[in-house]
Tab-separated table of C-alpha atoms and ligand atoms in Angstrom:
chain	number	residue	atom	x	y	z
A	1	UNK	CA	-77.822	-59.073	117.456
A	2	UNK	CA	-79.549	-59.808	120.789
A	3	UNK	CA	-82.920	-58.425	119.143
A	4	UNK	CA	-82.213	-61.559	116.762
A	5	UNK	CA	-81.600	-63.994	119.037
A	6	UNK	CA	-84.888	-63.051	120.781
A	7	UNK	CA	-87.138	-63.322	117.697
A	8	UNK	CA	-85.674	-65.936	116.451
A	9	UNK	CA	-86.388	-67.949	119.380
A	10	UNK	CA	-90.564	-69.382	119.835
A	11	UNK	CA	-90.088	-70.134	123.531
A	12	UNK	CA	-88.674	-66.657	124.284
A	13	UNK	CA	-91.199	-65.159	122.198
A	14	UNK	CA	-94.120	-66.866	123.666
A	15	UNK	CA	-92.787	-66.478	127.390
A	16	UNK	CA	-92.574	-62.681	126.868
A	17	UNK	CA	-96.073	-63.185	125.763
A	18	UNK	CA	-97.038	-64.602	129.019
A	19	UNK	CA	-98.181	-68.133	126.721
A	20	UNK	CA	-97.597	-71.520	128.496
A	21	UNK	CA	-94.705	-73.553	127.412
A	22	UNK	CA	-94.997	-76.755	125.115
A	23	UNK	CA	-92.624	-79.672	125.936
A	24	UNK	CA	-90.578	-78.471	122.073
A	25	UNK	CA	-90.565	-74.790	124.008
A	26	UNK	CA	-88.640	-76.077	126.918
A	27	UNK	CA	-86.358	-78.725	124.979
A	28	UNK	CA	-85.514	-75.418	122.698
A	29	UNK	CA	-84.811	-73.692	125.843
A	30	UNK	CA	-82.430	-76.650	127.013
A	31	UNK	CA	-80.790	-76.519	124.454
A	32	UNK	CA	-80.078	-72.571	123.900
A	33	UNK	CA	-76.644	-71.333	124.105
A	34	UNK	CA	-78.246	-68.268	125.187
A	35	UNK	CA	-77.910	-68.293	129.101
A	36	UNK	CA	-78.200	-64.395	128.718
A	37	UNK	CA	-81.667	-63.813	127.191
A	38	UNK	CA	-83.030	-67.038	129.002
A	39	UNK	CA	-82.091	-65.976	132.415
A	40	UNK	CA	-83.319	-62.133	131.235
A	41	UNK	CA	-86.899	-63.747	130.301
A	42	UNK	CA	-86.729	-65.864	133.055
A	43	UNK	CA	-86.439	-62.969	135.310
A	44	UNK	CA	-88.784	-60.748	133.748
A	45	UNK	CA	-91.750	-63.249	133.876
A	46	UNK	CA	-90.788	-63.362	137.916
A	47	UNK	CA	-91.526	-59.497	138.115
A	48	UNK	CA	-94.124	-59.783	136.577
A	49	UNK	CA	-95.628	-62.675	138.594
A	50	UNK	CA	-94.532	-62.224	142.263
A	51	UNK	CA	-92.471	-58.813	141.945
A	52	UNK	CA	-89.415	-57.754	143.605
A	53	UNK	CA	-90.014	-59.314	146.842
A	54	UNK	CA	-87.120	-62.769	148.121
A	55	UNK	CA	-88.718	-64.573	150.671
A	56	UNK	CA	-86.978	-67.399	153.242
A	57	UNK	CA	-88.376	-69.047	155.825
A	58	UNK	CA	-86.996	-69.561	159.066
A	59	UNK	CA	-86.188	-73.261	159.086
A	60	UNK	CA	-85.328	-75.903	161.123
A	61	UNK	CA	-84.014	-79.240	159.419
A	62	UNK	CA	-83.825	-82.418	161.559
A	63	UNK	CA	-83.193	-85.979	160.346
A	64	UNK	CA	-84.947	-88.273	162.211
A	65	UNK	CA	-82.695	-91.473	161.258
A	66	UNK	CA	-80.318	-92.082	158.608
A	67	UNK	CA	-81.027	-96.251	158.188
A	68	UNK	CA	-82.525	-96.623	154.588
A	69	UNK	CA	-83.911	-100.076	153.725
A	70	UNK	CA	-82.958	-97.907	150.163
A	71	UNK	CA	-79.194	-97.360	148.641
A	72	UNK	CA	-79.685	-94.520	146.093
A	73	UNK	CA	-76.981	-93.738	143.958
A	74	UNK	CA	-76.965	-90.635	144.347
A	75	UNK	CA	-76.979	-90.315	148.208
A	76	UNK	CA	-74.634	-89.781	151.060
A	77	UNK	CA	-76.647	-89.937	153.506
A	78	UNK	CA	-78.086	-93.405	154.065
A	79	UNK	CA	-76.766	-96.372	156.374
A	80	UNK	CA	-77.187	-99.627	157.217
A	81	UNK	CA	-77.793	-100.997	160.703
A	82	UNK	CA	-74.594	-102.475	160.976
A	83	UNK	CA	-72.663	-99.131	160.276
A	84	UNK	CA	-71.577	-97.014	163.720
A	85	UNK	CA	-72.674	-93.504	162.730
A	86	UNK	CA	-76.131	-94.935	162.217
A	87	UNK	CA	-78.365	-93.375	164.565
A	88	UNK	CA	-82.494	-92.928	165.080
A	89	UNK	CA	-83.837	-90.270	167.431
A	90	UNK	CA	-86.424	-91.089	170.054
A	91	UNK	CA	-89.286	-88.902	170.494
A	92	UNK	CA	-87.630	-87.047	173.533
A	93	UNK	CA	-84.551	-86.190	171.551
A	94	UNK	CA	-86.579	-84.935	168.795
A	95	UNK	CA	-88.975	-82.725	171.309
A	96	UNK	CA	-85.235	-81.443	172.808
A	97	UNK	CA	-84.384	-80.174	168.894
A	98	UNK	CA	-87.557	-78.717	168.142
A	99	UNK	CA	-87.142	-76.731	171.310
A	100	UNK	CA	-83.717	-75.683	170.287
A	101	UNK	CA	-85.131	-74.820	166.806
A	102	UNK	CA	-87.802	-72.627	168.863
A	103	UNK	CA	-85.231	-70.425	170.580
A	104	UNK	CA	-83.583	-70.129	167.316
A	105	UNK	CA	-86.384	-68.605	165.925
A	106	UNK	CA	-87.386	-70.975	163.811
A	107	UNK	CA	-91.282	-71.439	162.640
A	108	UNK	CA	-91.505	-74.430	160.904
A	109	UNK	CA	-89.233	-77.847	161.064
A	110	UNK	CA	-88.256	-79.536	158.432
A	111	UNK	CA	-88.324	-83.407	158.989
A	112	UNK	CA	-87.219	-86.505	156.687
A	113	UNK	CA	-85.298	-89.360	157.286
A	114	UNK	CA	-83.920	-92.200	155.695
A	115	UNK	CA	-86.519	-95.035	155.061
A	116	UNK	CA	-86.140	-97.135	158.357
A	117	UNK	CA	-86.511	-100.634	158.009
A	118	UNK	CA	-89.129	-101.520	161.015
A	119	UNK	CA	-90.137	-97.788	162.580
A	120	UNK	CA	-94.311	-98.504	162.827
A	121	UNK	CA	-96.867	-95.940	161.756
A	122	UNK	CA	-96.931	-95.154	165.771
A	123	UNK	CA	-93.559	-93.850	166.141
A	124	UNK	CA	-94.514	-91.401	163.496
A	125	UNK	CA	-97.819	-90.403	165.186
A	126	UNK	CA	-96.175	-90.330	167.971
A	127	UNK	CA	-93.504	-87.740	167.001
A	128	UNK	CA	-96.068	-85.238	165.659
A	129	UNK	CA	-98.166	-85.449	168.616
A	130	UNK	CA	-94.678	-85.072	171.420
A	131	UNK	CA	-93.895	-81.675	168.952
A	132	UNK	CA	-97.395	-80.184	168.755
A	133	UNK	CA	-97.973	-80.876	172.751
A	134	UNK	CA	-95.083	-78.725	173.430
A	135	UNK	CA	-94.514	-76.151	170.411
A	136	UNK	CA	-98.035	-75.898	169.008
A	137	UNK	CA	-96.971	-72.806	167.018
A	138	UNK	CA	-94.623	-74.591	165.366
A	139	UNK	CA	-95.286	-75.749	162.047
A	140	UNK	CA	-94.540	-79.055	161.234
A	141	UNK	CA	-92.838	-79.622	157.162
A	142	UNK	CA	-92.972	-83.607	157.614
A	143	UNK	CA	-91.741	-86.945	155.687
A	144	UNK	CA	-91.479	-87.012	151.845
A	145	UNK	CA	-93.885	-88.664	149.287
A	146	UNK	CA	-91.840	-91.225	149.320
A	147	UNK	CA	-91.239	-92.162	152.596
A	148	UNK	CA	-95.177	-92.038	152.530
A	149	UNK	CA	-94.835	-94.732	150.158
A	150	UNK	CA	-92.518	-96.816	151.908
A	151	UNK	CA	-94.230	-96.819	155.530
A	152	UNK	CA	-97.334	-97.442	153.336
A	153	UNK	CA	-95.820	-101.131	151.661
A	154	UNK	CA	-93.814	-101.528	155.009
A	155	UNK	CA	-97.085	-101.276	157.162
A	156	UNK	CA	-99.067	-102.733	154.594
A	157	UNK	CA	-101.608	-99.339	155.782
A	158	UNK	CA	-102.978	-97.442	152.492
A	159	UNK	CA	-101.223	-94.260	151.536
A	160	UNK	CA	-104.551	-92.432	152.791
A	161	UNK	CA	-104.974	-93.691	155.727
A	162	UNK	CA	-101.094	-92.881	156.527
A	163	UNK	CA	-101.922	-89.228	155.607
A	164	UNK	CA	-105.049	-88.881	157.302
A	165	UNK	CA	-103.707	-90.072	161.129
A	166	UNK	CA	-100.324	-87.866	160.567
A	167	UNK	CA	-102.544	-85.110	159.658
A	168	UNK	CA	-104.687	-85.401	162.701
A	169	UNK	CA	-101.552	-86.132	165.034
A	170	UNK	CA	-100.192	-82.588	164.014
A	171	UNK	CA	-98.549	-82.816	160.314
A	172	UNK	CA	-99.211	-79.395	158.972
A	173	UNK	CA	-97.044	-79.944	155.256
A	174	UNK	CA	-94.836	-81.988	153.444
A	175	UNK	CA	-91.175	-81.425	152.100
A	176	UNK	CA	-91.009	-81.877	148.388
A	177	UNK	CA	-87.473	-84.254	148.179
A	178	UNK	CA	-87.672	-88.015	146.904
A	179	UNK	CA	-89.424	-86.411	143.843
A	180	UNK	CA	-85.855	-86.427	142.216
A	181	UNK	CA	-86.352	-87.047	138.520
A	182	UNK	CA	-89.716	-88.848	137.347
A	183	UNK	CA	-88.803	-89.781	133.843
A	184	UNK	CA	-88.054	-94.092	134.539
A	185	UNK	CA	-85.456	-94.333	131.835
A	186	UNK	CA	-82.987	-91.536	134.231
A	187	UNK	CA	-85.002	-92.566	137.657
A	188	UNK	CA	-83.689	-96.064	137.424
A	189	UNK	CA	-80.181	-94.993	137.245
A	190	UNK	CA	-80.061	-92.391	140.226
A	191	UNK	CA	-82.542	-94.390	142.909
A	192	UNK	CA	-82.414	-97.876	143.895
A	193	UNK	CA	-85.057	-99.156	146.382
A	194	UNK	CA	-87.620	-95.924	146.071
A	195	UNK	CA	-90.505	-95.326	144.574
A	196	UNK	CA	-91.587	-94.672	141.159
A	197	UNK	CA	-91.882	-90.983	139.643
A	198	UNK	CA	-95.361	-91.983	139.210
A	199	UNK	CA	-95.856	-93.556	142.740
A	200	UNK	CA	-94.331	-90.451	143.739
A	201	UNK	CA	-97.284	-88.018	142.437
A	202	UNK	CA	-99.657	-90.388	142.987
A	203	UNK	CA	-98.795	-90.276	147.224
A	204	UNK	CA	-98.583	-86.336	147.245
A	205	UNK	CA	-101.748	-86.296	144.874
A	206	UNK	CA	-103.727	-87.868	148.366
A	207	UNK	CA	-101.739	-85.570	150.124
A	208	UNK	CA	-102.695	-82.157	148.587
A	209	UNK	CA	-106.514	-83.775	148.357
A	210	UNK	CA	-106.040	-84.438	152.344
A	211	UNK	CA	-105.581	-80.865	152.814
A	212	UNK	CA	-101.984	-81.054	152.768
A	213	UNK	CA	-100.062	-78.904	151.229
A	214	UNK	CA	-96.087	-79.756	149.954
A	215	UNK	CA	-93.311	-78.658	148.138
A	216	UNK	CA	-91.951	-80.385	145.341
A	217	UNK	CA	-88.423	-80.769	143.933
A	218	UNK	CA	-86.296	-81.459	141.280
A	219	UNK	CA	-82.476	-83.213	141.777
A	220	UNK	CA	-80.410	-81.774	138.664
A	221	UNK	CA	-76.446	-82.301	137.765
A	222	UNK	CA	-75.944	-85.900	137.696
A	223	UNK	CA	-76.417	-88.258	134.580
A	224	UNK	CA	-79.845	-86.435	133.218
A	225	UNK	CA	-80.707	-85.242	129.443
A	226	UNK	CA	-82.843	-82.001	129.058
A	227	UNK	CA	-85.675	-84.142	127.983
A	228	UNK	CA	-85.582	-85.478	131.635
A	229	UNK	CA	-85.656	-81.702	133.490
A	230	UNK	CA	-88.835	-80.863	130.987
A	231	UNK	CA	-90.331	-84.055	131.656
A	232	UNK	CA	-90.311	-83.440	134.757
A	233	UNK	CA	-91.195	-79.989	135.662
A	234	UNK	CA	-94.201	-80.280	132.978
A	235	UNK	CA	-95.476	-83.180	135.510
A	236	UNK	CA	-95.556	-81.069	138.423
A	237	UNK	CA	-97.179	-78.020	136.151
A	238	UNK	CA	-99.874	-80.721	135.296
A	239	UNK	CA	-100.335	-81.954	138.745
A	240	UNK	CA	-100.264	-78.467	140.145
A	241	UNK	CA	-102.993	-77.506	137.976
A	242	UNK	CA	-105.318	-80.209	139.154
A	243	UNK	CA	-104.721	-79.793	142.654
A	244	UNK	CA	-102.900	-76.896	143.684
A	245	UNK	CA	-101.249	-78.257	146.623
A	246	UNK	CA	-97.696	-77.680	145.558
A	247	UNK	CA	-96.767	-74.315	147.363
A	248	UNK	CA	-93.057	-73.823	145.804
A	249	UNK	CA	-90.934	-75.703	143.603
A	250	UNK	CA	-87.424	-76.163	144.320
A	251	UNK	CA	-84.595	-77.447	142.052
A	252	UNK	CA	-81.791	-78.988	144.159
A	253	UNK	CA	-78.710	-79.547	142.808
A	254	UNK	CA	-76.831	-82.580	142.759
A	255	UNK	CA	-73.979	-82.898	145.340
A	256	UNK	CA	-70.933	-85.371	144.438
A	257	UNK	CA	-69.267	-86.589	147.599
A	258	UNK	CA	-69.972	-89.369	148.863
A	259	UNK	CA	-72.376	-90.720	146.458
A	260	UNK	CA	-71.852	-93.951	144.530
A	261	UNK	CA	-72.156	-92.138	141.369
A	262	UNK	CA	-68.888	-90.329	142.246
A	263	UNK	CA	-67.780	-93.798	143.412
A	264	UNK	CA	-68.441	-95.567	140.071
A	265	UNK	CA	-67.134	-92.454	138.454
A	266	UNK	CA	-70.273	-92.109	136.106
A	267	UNK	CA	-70.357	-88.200	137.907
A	268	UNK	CA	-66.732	-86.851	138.006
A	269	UNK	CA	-67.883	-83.048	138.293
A	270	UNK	CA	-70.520	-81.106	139.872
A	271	UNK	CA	-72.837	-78.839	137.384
A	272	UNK	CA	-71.567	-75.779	136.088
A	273	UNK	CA	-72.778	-72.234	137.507
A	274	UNK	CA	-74.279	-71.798	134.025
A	275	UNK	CA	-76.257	-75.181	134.072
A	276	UNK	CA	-77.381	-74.335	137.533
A	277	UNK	CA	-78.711	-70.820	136.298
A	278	UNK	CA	-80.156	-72.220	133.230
A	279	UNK	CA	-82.429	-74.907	135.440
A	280	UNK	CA	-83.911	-71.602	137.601
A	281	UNK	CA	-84.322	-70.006	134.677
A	282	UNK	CA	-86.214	-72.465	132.494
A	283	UNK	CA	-88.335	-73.586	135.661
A	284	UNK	CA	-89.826	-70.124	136.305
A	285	UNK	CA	-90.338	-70.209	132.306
A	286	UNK	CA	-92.322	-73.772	132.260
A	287	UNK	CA	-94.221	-73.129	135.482
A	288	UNK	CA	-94.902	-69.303	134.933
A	289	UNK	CA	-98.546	-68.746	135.832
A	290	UNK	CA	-99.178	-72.328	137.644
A	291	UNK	CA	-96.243	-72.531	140.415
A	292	UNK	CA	-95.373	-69.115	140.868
A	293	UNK	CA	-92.594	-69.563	143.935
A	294	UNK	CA	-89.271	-70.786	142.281
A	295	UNK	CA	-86.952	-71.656	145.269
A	296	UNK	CA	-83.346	-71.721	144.867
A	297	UNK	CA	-81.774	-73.651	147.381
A	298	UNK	CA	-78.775	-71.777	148.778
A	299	UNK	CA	-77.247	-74.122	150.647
A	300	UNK	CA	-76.355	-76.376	147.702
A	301	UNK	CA	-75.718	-73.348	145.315
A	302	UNK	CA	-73.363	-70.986	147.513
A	303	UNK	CA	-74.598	-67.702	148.783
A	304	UNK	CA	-72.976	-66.157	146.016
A	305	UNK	CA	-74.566	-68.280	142.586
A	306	UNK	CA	-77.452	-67.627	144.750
A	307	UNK	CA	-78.132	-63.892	144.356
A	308	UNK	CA	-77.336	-64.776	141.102
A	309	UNK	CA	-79.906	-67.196	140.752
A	310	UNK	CA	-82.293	-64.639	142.331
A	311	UNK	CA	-81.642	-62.771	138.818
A	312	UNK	CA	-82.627	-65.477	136.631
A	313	UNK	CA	-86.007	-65.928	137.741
A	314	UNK	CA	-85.890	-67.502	141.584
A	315	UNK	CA	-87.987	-65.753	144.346
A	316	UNK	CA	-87.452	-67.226	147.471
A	317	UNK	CA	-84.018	-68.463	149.391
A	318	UNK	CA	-86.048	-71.642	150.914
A	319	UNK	CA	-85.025	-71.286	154.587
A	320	UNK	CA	-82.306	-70.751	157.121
A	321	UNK	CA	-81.295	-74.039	157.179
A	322	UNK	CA	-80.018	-74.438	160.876
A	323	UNK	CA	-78.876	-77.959	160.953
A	324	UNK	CA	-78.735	-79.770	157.676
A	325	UNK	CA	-77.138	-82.900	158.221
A	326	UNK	CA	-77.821	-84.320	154.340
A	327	UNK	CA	-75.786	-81.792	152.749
A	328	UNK	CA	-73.331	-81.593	155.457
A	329	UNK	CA	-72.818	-85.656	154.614
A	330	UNK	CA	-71.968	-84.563	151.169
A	331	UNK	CA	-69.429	-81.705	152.697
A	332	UNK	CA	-71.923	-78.498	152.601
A	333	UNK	CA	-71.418	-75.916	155.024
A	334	UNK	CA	-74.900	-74.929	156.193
A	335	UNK	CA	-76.730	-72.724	158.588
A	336	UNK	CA	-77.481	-68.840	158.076
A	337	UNK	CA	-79.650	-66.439	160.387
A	338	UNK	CA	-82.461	-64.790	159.204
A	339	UNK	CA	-80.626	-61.369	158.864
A	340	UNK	CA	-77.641	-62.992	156.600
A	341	UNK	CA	-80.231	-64.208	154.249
A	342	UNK	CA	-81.874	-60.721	154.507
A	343	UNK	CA	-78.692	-59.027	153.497
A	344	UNK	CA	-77.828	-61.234	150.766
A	345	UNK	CA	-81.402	-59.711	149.450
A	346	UNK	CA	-80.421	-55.995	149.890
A	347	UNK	CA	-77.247	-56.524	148.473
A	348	UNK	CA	-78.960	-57.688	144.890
A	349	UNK	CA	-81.558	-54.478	145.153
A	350	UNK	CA	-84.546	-56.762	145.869
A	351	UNK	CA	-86.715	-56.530	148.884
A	352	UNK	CA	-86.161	-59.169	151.528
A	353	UNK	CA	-89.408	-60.586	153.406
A	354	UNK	CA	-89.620	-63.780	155.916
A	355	UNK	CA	-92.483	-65.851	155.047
A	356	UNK	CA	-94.227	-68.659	157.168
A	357	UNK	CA	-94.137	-72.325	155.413
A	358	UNK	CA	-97.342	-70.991	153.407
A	359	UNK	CA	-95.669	-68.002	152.087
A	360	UNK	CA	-97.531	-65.792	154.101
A	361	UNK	CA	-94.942	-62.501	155.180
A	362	UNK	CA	-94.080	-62.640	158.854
A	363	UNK	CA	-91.377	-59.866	158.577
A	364	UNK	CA	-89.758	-57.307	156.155
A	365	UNK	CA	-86.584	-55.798	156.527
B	401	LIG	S1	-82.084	-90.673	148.979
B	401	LIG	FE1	-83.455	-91.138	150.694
B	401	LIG	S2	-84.306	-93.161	150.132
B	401	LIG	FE2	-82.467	-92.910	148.871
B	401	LIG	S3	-80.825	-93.873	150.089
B	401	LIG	FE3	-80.826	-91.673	150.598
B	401	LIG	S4	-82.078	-91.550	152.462
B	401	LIG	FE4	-82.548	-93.529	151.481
């Protein structure tokens, strides 16, 4: 019976091959009822391609501000100037956290905000140069492609030139959120006031021809078809092959509370555990041999789904996490030391390793 199932199914067949994926290969894939022999391929082609090894950094994440000139559906995070909890860090305060992060042990920060309506390219410059005076080992994982974009219309300054002064006030790499979904016909209906899918690639296209290296991500478990999720990750498999700047992909799942999409009840339910496993498994299977570190994000998954995860094709845990105020807005419990995140490892038979933002190994275990 399962011997059917597996030649019966193209994609299957031609990921065992080690083939690339068509778009009809991943919409099959979507679409199978098979979570089993997916997340079994899925996890074969990550032996084969980066071996036993789980990597995680050790992260700091800091939120700069949380004023938006954007209200995205599906965020908790955002306010508006007139709201009390809304807050923006000077430079000081963000030197004070990136010292704290330090004595955590963290090597690289993690640093996005909201997209605040009047901050000038200078208070950006300004924060990478206050950080890199003080912690120059520290590497700095700064702003999303598209707040990029925004500071670029808000500053009227070209998405280049943006880039290029960051990059010599001490931005070493970019996060990969904001991607979201790129498809317009699903982007429309989850963002309001960000930028295009398109606009999206387009900014961390300069950014990866800069020198700059990012992530890139995927937000799943809202309103999306599975034409959407291969849409998407075949975009970043084309972009990645043209520049190779992304250096891991990670697929975030969606978070309910607090957005407006809960709100407006057109999301009444997180994704299921096998929707989650099937979106690992099918991105390892689309972006086998191009984007070889498939990140699943813990914090949104649960330490448990997670090691499970790790067995349907994901590599790396993403990071520690100390301090993660987004997900904590949409009632996540965060932060996890290194050596939690190292046992969670052993305790699936797989060999833990800290890695730098670069996926370099700093430390086994
Ligand atoms: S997702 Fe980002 S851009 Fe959209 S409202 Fe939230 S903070 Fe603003």
């Amino acid at each position: 019976m399962l011997r059917d199932i597996i030649v019966d199914s193209k994609a299957i067949d031609r990921s065992l091959s080690g083939e690339e994926l068509s778009y009809n290969d991943g919409m099959e894939l979507m679409n199978s009822e098979n979570l089993f022999v997916v997340g079994a391929t899925a996890d074969l082609a990550r032996k084969r391609l980066v071996g036993n090894k789980v990597t995680f950094a050790a992260s700091y994440y800091m939120n700069y501000t949380n004023l938006c000139a954007a209200s995205c559906q599906m965020c908790a995070f955002y306010r508006k100037g007139d709201e009390s909890d809304a807050y923006t860090l000077s430079p000081e305060q963000i030197e004070a956290r990136v010292a704290a992060a330090k004595s955590m042990g963290a090597t690289e920060v993690h640093i996005v905000g909201g997209f605040h309506p009047s901050l000038q390219l200078d208070y950006y410059e300004n924060m990478m140069k206050i950080i890199k005076k003080n912690h120059p080992e520290m590497t700095v994982k700064a702003f999303t492609a598209a707040e990029i974009f925004f500071l670029s219309k808000l500053t009227k300054t070209s998405v280049k030139e943006i880039l290029s002064r960051l990059k010599s006030a001490g931005l070493d790499s970019m996060p990969g959120g904001g991607a979201e979904l790129f498809h317009p016909e699903i982007r429309g209906q989850i963002v309001r006031g960000k930028c295009s899918g398109q606009e999206w690639l387009d900014t961390i296209e300069q950014a990866h021809n800069l020198g700059i290296k990012s992530n890139v991500t995927m937000l799943y478990g809202h309103i999306e078809k599975p034409e959407h999720i291969i849409d998407h990750l075949i975009k970043v498999r084309e972009l990645q092959k043209k520049t190779g700047g992304f250096i891991t992909f990670i697929p975030l799942k969606f978070s309910l509370d607090n957005t407006e999409l809960e709100q407006k009840n057109l999301v009444n339910h997180e994704s299921s555990a096998i929707y989650d496993l099937k979106i690992i498994a099918i991105s390892r299977l689309m972006l086998a041999g191009v984007l070889n570190n498939i990140s699943v994000y813990w914090v949104a998954l649960g330490k448990k789904l997670a090691q499970v995860a790790l067995s349907n094709g994901g590599s790396d845990l993403v990071g520690t996490a100390f301090s993660e105020e987004i997900y904590r807005a949409a009632g996540k419990p965060t932060n996890s030391s290194v050596m939690e995140l190292a046992t969670m490892v052993k305790e699936i038979g797989r060999e833990p390793a800290q890695r730098n933002t670069f996926f370099e190994t700093l430390r086994t275990f």
